[in-house]
Tab-separated table of C-alpha atoms and ligand atoms in Angstrom:
chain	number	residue	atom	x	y	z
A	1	UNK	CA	-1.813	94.261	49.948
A	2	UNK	CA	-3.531	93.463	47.134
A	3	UNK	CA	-2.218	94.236	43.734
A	4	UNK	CA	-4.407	93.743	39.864
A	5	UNK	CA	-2.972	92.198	36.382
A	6	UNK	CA	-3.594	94.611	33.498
A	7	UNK	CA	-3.160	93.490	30.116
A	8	UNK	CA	-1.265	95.615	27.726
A	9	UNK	CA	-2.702	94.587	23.969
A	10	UNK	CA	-0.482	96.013	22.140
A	11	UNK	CA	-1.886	97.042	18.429
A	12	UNK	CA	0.267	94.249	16.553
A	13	UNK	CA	-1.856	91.828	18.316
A	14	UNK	CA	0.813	91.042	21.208
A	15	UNK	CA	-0.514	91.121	25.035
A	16	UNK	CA	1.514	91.289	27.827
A	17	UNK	CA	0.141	91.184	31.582
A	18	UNK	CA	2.191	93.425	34.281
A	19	UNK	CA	1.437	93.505	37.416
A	20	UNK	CA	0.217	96.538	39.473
A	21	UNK	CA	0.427	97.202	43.318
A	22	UNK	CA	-1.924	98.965	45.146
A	23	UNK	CA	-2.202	102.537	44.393
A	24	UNK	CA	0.585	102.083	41.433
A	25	UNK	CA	0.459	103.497	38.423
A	26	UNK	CA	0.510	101.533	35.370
A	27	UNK	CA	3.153	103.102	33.262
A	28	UNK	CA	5.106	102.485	36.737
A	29	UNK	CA	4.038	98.791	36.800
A	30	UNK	CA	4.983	98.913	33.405
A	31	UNK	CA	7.917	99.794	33.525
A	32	UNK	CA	8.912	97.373	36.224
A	33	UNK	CA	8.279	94.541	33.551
A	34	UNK	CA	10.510	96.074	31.328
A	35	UNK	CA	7.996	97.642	28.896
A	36	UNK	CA	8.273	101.018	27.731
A	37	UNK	CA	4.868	102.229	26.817
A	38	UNK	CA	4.787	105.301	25.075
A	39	UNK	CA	5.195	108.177	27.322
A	40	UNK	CA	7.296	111.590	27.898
A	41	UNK	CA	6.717	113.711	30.883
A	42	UNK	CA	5.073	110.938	33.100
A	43	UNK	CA	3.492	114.013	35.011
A	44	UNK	CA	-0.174	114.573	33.077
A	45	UNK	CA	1.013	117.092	30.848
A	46	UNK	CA	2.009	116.195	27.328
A	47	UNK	CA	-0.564	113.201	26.513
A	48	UNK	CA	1.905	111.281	25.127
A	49	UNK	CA	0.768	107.925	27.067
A	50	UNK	CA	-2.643	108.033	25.958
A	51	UNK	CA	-4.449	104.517	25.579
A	52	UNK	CA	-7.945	103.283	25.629
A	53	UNK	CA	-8.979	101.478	28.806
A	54	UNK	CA	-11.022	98.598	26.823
A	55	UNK	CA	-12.328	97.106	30.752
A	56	UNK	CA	-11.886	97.471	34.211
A	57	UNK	CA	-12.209	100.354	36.904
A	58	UNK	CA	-9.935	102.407	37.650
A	59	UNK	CA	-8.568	106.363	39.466
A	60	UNK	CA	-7.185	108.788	37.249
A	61	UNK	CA	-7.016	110.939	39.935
A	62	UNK	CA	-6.715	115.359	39.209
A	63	UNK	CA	-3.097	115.770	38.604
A	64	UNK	CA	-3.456	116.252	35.078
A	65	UNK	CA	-4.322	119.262	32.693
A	66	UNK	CA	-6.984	119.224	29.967
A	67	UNK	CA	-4.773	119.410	27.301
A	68	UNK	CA	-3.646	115.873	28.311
A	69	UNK	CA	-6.761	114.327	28.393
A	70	UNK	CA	-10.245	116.213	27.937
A	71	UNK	CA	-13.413	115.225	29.542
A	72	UNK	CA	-14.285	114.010	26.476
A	73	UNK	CA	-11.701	111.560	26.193
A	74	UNK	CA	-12.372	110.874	29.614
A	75	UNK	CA	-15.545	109.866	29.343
A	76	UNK	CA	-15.096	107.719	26.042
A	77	UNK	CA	-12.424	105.176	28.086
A	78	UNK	CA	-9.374	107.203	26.900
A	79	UNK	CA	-6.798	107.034	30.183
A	80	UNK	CA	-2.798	108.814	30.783
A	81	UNK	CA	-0.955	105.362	31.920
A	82	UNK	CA	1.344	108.357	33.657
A	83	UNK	CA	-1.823	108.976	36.057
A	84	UNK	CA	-4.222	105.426	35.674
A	85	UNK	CA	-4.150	103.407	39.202
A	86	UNK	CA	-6.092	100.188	38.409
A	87	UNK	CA	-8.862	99.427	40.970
A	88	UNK	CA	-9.658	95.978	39.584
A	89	UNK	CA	-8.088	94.404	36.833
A	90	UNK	CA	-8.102	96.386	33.587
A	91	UNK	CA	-7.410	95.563	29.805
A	92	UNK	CA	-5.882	98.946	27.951
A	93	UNK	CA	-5.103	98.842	24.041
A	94	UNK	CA	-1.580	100.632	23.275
A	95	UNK	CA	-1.485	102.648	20.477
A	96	UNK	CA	1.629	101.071	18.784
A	97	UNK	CA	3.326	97.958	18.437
A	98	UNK	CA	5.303	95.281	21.542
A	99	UNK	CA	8.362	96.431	18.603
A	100	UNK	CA	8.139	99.929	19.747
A	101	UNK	CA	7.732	99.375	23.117
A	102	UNK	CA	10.931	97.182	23.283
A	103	UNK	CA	8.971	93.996	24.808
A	104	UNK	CA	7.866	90.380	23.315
A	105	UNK	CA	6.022	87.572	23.196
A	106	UNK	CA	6.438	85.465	26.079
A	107	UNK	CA	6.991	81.552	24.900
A	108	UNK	CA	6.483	79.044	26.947
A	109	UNK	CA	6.644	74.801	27.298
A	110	UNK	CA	3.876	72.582	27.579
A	111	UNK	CA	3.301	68.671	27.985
A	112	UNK	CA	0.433	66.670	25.976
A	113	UNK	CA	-1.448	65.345	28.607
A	114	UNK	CA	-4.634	64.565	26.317
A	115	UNK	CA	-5.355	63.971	22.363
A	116	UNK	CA	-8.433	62.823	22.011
A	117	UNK	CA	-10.525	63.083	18.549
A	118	UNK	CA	-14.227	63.811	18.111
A	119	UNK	CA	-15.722	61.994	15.050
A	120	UNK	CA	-13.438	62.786	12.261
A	121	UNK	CA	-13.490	66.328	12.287
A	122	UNK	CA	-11.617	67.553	15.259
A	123	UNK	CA	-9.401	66.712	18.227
A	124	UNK	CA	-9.693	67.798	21.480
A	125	UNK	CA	-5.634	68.806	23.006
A	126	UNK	CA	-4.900	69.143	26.336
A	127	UNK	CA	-1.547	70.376	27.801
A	128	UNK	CA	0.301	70.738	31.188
A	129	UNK	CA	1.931	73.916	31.365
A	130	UNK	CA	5.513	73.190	32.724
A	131	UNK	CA	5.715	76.500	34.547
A	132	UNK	CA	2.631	78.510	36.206
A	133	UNK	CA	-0.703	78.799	34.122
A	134	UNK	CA	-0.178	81.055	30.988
A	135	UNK	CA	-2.442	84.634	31.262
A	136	UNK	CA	-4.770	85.490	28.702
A	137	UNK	CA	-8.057	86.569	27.779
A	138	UNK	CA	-11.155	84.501	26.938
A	139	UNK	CA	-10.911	85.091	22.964
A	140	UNK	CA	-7.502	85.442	22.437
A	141	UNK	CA	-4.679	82.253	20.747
A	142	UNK	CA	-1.170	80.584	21.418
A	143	UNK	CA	0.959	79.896	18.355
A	144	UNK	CA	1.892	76.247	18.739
A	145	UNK	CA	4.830	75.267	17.216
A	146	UNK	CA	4.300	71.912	15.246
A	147	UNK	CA	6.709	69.218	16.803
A	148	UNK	CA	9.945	68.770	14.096
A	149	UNK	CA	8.258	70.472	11.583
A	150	UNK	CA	9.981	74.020	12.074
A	151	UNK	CA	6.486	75.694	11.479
A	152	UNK	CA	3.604	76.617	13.883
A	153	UNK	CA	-0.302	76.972	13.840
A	154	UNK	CA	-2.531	79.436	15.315
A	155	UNK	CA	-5.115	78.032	17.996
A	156	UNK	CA	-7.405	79.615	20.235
A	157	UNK	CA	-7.578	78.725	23.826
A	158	UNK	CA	-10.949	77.085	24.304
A	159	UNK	CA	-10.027	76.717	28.303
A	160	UNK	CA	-10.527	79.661	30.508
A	161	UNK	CA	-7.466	81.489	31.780
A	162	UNK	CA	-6.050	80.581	35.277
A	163	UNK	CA	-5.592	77.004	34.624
A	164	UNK	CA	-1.982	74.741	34.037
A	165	UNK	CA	-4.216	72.860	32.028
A	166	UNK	CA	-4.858	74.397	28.754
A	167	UNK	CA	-7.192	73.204	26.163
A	168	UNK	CA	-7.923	73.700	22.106
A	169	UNK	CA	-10.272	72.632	19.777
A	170	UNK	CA	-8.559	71.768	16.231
A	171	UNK	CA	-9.757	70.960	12.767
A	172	UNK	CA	-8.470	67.871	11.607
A	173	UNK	CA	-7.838	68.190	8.078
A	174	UNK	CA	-6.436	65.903	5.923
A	175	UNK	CA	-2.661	65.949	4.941
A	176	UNK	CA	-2.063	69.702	7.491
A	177	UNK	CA	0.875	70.082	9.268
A	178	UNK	CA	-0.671	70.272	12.670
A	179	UNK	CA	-3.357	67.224	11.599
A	180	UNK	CA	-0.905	65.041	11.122
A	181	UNK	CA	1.610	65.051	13.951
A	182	UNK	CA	-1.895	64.944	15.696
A	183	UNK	CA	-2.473	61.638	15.036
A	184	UNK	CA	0.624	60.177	16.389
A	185	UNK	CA	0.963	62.570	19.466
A	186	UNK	CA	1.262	61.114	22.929
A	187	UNK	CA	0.408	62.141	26.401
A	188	UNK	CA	4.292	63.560	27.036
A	189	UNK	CA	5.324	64.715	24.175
A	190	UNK	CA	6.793	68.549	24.837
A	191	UNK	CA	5.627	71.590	22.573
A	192	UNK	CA	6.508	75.019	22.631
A	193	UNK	CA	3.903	77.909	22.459
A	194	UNK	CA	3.877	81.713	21.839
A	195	UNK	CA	1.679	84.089	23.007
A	196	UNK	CA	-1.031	84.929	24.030
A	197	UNK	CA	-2.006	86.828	20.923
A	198	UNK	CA	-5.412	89.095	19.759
A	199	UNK	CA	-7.722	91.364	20.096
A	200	UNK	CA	-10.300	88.965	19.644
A	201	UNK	CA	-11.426	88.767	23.886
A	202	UNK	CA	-14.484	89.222	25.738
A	203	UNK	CA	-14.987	92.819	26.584
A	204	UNK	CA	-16.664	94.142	29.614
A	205	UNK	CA	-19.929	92.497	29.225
A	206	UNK	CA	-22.371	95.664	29.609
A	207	UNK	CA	-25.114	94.445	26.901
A	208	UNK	CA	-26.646	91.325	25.820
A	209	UNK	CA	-24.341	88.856	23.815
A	210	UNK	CA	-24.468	87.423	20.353
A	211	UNK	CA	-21.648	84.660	19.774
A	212	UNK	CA	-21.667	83.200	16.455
A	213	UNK	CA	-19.331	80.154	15.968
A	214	UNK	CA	-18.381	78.361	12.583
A	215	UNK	CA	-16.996	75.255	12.626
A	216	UNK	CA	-13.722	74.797	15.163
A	217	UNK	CA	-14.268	78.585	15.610
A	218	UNK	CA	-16.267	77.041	18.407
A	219	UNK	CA	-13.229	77.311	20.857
A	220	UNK	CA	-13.101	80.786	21.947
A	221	UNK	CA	-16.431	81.030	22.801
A	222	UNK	CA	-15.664	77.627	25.379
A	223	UNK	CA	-13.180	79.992	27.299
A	224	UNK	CA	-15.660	83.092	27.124
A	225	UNK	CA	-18.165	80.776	28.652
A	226	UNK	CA	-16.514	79.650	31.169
A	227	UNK	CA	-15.097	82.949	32.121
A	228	UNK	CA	-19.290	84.082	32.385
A	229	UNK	CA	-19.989	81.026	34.037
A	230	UNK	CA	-17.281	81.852	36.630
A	231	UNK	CA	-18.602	85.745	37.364
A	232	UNK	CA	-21.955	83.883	37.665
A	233	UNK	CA	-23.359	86.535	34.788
A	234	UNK	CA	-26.794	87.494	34.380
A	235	UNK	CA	-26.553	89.407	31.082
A	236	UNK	CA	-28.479	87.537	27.771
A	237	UNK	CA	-26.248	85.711	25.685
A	238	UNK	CA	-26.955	83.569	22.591
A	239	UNK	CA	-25.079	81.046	20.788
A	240	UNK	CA	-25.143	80.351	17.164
A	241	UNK	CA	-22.695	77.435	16.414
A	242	UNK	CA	-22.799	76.420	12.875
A	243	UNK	CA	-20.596	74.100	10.964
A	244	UNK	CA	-21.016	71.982	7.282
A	245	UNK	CA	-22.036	68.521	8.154
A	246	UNK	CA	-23.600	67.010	11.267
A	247	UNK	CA	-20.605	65.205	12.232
A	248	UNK	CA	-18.738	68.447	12.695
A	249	UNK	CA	-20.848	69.214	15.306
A	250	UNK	CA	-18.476	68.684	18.377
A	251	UNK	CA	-18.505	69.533	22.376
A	252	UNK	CA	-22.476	70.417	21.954
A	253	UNK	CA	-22.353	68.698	25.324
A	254	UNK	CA	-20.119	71.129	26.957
A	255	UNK	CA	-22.500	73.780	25.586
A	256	UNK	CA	-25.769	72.329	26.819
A	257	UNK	CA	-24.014	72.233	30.204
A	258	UNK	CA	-23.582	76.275	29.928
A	259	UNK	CA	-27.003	76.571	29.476
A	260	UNK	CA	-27.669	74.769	32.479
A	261	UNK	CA	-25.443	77.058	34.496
A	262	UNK	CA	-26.033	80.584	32.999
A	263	UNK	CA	-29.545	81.390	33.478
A	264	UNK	CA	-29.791	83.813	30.419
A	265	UNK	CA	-27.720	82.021	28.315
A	266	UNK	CA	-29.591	80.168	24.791
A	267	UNK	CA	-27.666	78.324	22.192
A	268	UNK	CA	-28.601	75.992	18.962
A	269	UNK	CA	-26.897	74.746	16.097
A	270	UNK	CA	-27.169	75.063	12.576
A	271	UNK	CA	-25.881	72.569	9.905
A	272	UNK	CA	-25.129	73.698	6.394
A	273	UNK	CA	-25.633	70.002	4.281
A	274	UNK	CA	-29.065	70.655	2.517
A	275	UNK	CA	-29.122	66.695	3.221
A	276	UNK	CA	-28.554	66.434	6.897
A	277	UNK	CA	-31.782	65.693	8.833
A	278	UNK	CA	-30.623	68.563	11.084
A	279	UNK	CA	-33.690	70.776	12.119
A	280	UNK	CA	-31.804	74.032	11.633
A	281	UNK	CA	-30.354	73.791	8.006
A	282	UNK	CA	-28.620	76.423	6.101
A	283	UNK	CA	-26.194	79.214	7.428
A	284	UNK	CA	-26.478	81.124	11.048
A	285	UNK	CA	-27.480	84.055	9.028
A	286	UNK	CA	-30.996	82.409	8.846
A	287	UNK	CA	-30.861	81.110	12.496
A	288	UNK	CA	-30.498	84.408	14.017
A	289	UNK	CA	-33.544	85.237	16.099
A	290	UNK	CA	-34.521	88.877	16.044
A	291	UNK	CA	-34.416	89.773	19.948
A	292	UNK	CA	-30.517	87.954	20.148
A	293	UNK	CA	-29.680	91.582	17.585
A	294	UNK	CA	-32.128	93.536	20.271
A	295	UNK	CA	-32.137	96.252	17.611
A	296	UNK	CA	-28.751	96.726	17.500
A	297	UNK	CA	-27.739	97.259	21.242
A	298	UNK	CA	-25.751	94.240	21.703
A	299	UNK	CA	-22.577	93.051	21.575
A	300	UNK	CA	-21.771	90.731	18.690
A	301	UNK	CA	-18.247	88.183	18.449
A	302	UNK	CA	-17.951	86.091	15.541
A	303	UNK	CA	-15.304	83.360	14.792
A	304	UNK	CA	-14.462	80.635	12.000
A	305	UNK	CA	-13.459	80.065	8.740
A	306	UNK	CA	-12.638	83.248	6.524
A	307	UNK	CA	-15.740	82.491	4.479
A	308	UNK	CA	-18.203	82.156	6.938
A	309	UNK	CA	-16.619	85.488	8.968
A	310	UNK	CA	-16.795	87.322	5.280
A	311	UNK	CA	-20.534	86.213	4.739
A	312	UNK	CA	-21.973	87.237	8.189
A	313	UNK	CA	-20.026	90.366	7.736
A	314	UNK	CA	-21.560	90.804	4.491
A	315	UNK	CA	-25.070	89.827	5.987
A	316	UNK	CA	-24.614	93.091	8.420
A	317	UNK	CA	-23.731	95.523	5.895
A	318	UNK	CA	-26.860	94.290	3.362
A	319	UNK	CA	-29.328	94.053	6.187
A	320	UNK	CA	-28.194	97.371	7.890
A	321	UNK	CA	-27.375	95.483	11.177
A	322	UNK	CA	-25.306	97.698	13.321
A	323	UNK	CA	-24.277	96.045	16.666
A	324	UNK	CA	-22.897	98.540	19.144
A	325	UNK	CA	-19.661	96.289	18.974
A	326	UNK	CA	-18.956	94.335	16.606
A	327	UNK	CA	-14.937	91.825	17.050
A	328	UNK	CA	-14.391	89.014	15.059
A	329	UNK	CA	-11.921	86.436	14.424
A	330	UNK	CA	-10.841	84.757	11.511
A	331	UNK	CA	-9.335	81.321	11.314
A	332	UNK	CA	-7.129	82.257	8.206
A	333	UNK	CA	-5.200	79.274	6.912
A	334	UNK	CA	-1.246	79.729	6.211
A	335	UNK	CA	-0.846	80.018	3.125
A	336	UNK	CA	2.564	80.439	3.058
A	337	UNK	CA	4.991	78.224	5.408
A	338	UNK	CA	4.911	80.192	9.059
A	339	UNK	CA	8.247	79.453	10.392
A	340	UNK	CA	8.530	78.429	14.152
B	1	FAD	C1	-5.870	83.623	14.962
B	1	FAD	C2	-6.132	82.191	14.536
B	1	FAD	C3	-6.708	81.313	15.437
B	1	FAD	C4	-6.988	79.992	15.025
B	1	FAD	N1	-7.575	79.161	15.925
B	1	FAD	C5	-7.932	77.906	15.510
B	1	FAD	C6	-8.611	77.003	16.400
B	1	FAD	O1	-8.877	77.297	17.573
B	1	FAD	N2	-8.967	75.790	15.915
B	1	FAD	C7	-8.678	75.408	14.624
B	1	FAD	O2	-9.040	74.281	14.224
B	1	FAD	N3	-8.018	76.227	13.780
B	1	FAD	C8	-7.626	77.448	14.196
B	1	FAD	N4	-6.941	78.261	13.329
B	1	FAD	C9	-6.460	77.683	12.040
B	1	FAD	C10	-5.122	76.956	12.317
B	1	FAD	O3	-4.121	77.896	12.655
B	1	FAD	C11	-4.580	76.150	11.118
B	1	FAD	O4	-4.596	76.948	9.970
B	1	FAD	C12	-5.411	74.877	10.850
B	1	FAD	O5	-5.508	74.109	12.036
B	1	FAD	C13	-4.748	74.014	9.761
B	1	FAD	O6	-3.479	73.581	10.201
B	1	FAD	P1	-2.812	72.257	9.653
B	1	FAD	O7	-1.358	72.354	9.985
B	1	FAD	O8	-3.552	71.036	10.118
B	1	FAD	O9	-3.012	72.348	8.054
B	1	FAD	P2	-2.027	73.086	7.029
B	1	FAD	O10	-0.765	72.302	6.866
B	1	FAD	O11	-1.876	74.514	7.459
B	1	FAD	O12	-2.885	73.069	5.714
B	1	FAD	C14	-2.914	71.928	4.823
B	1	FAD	C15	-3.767	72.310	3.612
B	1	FAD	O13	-5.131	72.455	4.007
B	1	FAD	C16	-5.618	73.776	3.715
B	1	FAD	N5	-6.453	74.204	4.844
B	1	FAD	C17	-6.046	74.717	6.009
B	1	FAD	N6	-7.103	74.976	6.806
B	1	FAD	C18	-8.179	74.602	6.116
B	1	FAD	C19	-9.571	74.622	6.390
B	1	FAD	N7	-10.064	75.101	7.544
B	1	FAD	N8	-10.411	74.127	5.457
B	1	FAD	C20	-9.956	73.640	4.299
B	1	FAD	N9	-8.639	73.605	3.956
B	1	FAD	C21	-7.783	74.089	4.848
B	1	FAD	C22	-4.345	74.617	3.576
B	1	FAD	O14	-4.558	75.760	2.750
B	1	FAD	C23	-3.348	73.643	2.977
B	1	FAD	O15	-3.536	73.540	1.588
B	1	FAD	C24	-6.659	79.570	13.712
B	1	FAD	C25	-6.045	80.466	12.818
B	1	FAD	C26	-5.804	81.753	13.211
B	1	FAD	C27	-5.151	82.694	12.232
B	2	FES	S1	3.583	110.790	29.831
B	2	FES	FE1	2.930	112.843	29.538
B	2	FES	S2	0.846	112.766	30.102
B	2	FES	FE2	1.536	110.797	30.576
C-alpha cells in the first residue's frame, strides 16, 4: 500500500508533514496527527476547509456541491481537505495559523558532525540527526538554538530533504552569537533545532527558473538544486549568486557541479567591490540576462540580505518586471534577543 506526505504550511510560517494512506483524505490524515485544520461538516458542503493546493496531484472526487468549491476555485488550485485524496505528494497552504489549528513546531536533536570554514566569510555545518531525517522543503529553515546562549538563529537548510545529515551555509560575522560558538564547536557537540519553517520552497516547477542568491542566501538554492538534480529536471534554470567581495564567494564548486548534471541549468557570479578583478562587477540587477526573465513567464526566488532582497524588489517594480511568481526570502538579522 502505498501512502504520500503532504505538507501542511500553515500561514504563520509553521509546516507540518502528515501522512496519507491510499485513498485517504487529508483532513482524515490530518486529523490522525493530531491537527485540526479548519473544517465543519467534513461532507463537501459548507467550504469551511478550503486551502490552496500549492503542488502535487491529487482526486477531489464529485461528492461536493458548488457552493463549496466552484469550478473556478477548482481550477485556480483551491481544494476541500474534507474531499482531497493525494495521488502523489502534495504541499497545501492553510488559511490560518499551527495556533489555531492546535499543533506545533516539531523540535528536534542533532550532533555536529562537521564545522568547517570557507575563507573568512562563512562556515560550512553539518549535523547528524539523532532520530530519522527531519522533512522539509527545498527553501524552507530550522531555528538553531545557539549552544548556552539561551537564544537561537534562523538558517536555511542548504541539504536536500531525506537525509540524517543536514547541512547550512552561515555568515560568519564578527562578535554574533551564532559566529562565535562557531569557532569553538566540535564534531559532538548536541544542538537543538525547531522547525522546519517558511514559505520560502520550490514550487511545482512548471516554467523556467530564475534563482538569485546574495551572499549566504546561497543555501536554499543548494537544497533546491539538489532536489532538481534528483527529479533529473529538464526545465531552464539560471543562477545569479552575488555577494560583496570575492572572498565571499563560497561552494561555487558545488554549483559548477549542478551545471554539469542539469542540462538546462546556467549560473555565474557577480561581485559587488568596484576593485575586485571579478569579470561580473556590480549588483545581479545588471547580470540578469534578458531570456533568464523570458518576458515575464518564469518563476523567480530570491534570497539574502534585507538590502539586496529590497533592491531587486525595487529593480522589478521600476523596470515593470512581472514574473508569474515571484517568493523571496529575507535573511533579517535579530535585532532584538530571540529567546530559545
Ligand atoms: C528565515 C531566515 C533564514 C536565514 N538563513 C540564513 C542562512 O542560511 N545563512 C546565514 O548565514 N544566515 C541566515 N539567516 C541570518 C541568521 O539567522 C543570523 O541572523 C546571522 O547568522 C547572524 O547571527 P549571529 O548570531 O552570528 O550574529 P548576531 O549575534 O545575531 O549579530 C551580531 C551583530 O551583527 C549584526 N548582523 C547580523 N547579521 C548581519 C549581517 N548579515 N551583516 C552585517 N551585520 C549583521 C547584528 O545586527 C548584530 O549587531 C537567516 C535569517 C532568517 C530570518
Ligand atoms: S468541512 Fe465542510 S466542505 Fe469540507
Amino acid at each position: 500500500m502505498s501512502s504520500y506526505n503532504v505538507a501542511l504550511n500553515f500561514e504563520d510560517g509553521v509546516t507540518r508533514f502528515v501522512t496519507c494512506k491510499t485513498g485517504e483524505k487529508v483532513l482524515d490524515a490530518a486529523f490522525r496527527a493530531r491537527i485540526n485544520l479548519p473544517m465543519d461538516c467534513s461532507d463537501g458542503v459548507c467550504g469551511t476547509c478550503k486551502c490552496r493546493a500549492e503542488s502535487g496531484s491529487y482526486d477531489l472526487g464529485d461528492d461536493y456541491i458548488d457552493d463549496a468549491l466552484t469550478e473556478d476555485e477548482k481550477e485556480s488550485g483551491l481544494v476541500l481537505t474534507c474531499q482531497m485524496v493525494p495521488e502523489s505528494d502534495c504541499v497545501i497552504a492553510v488559511p490560518a495559523s499551527s495556533t489555531a489549528c492546535k499543533t506545533e513546531q516539531s523540535r528536534f536533536t542533532a550532533t555536529v558532525s562537521k564545522v568547517e570554514p570557507r575563507n573568512d566569510a562563512a562556515v560550512v555545518l553539518e549535523l547528524d540527526v539523532d532520530a530519522t531525517a527531519p522533512v522539509f522543503l527545498p527553501g524552507q529553515y530550522v531555528n538553531i538554538d545557539v549552544p548556552g546562549s539561551g537564544q537561537y538563529r534562523s538558517y536555511s537548510f542548504s541539504s536536500a530533504p531525506g537525509q540524517s545529515t543536514i547541512s547550512f551555509l552561515i555568515k560568519r560575522i564578527p562578535g554574533g552569537v551564532m559566529s562565535t560558538w562557531l569557532e569553538s564547536a566540535q564534531p559532538g557537540n548536541k544542538v537543538e533545532l525547531t522547525g522546519p519553517l517558511g514559505s520560502f520552497y520550490l514550487r511545482a516547477v512548471e516554467r523556467p527558473l530564475l534563482f538569485l542568491a546574495g551572499g549566504t542566501g546561497l543555501a536554499p538554492f543548494l537544497s533546491m538544486l539538489e532536489v532538481l538534480a534528483r527529479a533529473n529536471s529538464q526545465q531552464r534554470a539560471h543562477l545569479i549568486y552575488g555577494v560583496t567581495r570575492e572572498l565571499d564567494l563560497v561552494q561555487v564548486d558545488a554549483i559548477e557541479a549542478y551545471a554539469a548534471k542539469l542540462p538546462n541549468f546556467t549560473c555565474s557570479t557577480v561581485v559587488a567591490d568596484t576593485d575586485s578583478t571579478h569579470p561580473r562587477k556590480g549588483w545581479v540587477t545588471q547580470h540578469m540576462p534578458a531570456e533568464a526573465l523570458n518576458d515575464g513567464d518564469v518563476d523567480v526566488y530570491l534570497c539574502g540580505p534585507p538590502p539586496m532582497v529590497d533592491a531587486v524588489r525595487k529593480y522589478f517594480d521600476d523596470n515593470g518586471v512581472k514574473p508569474n511568481g515571484f517568493h523571496y526570502e529575507k535573511f533579517t538579522p535579530n535585532a532584538a534577543v530571540r529567546t530559545a
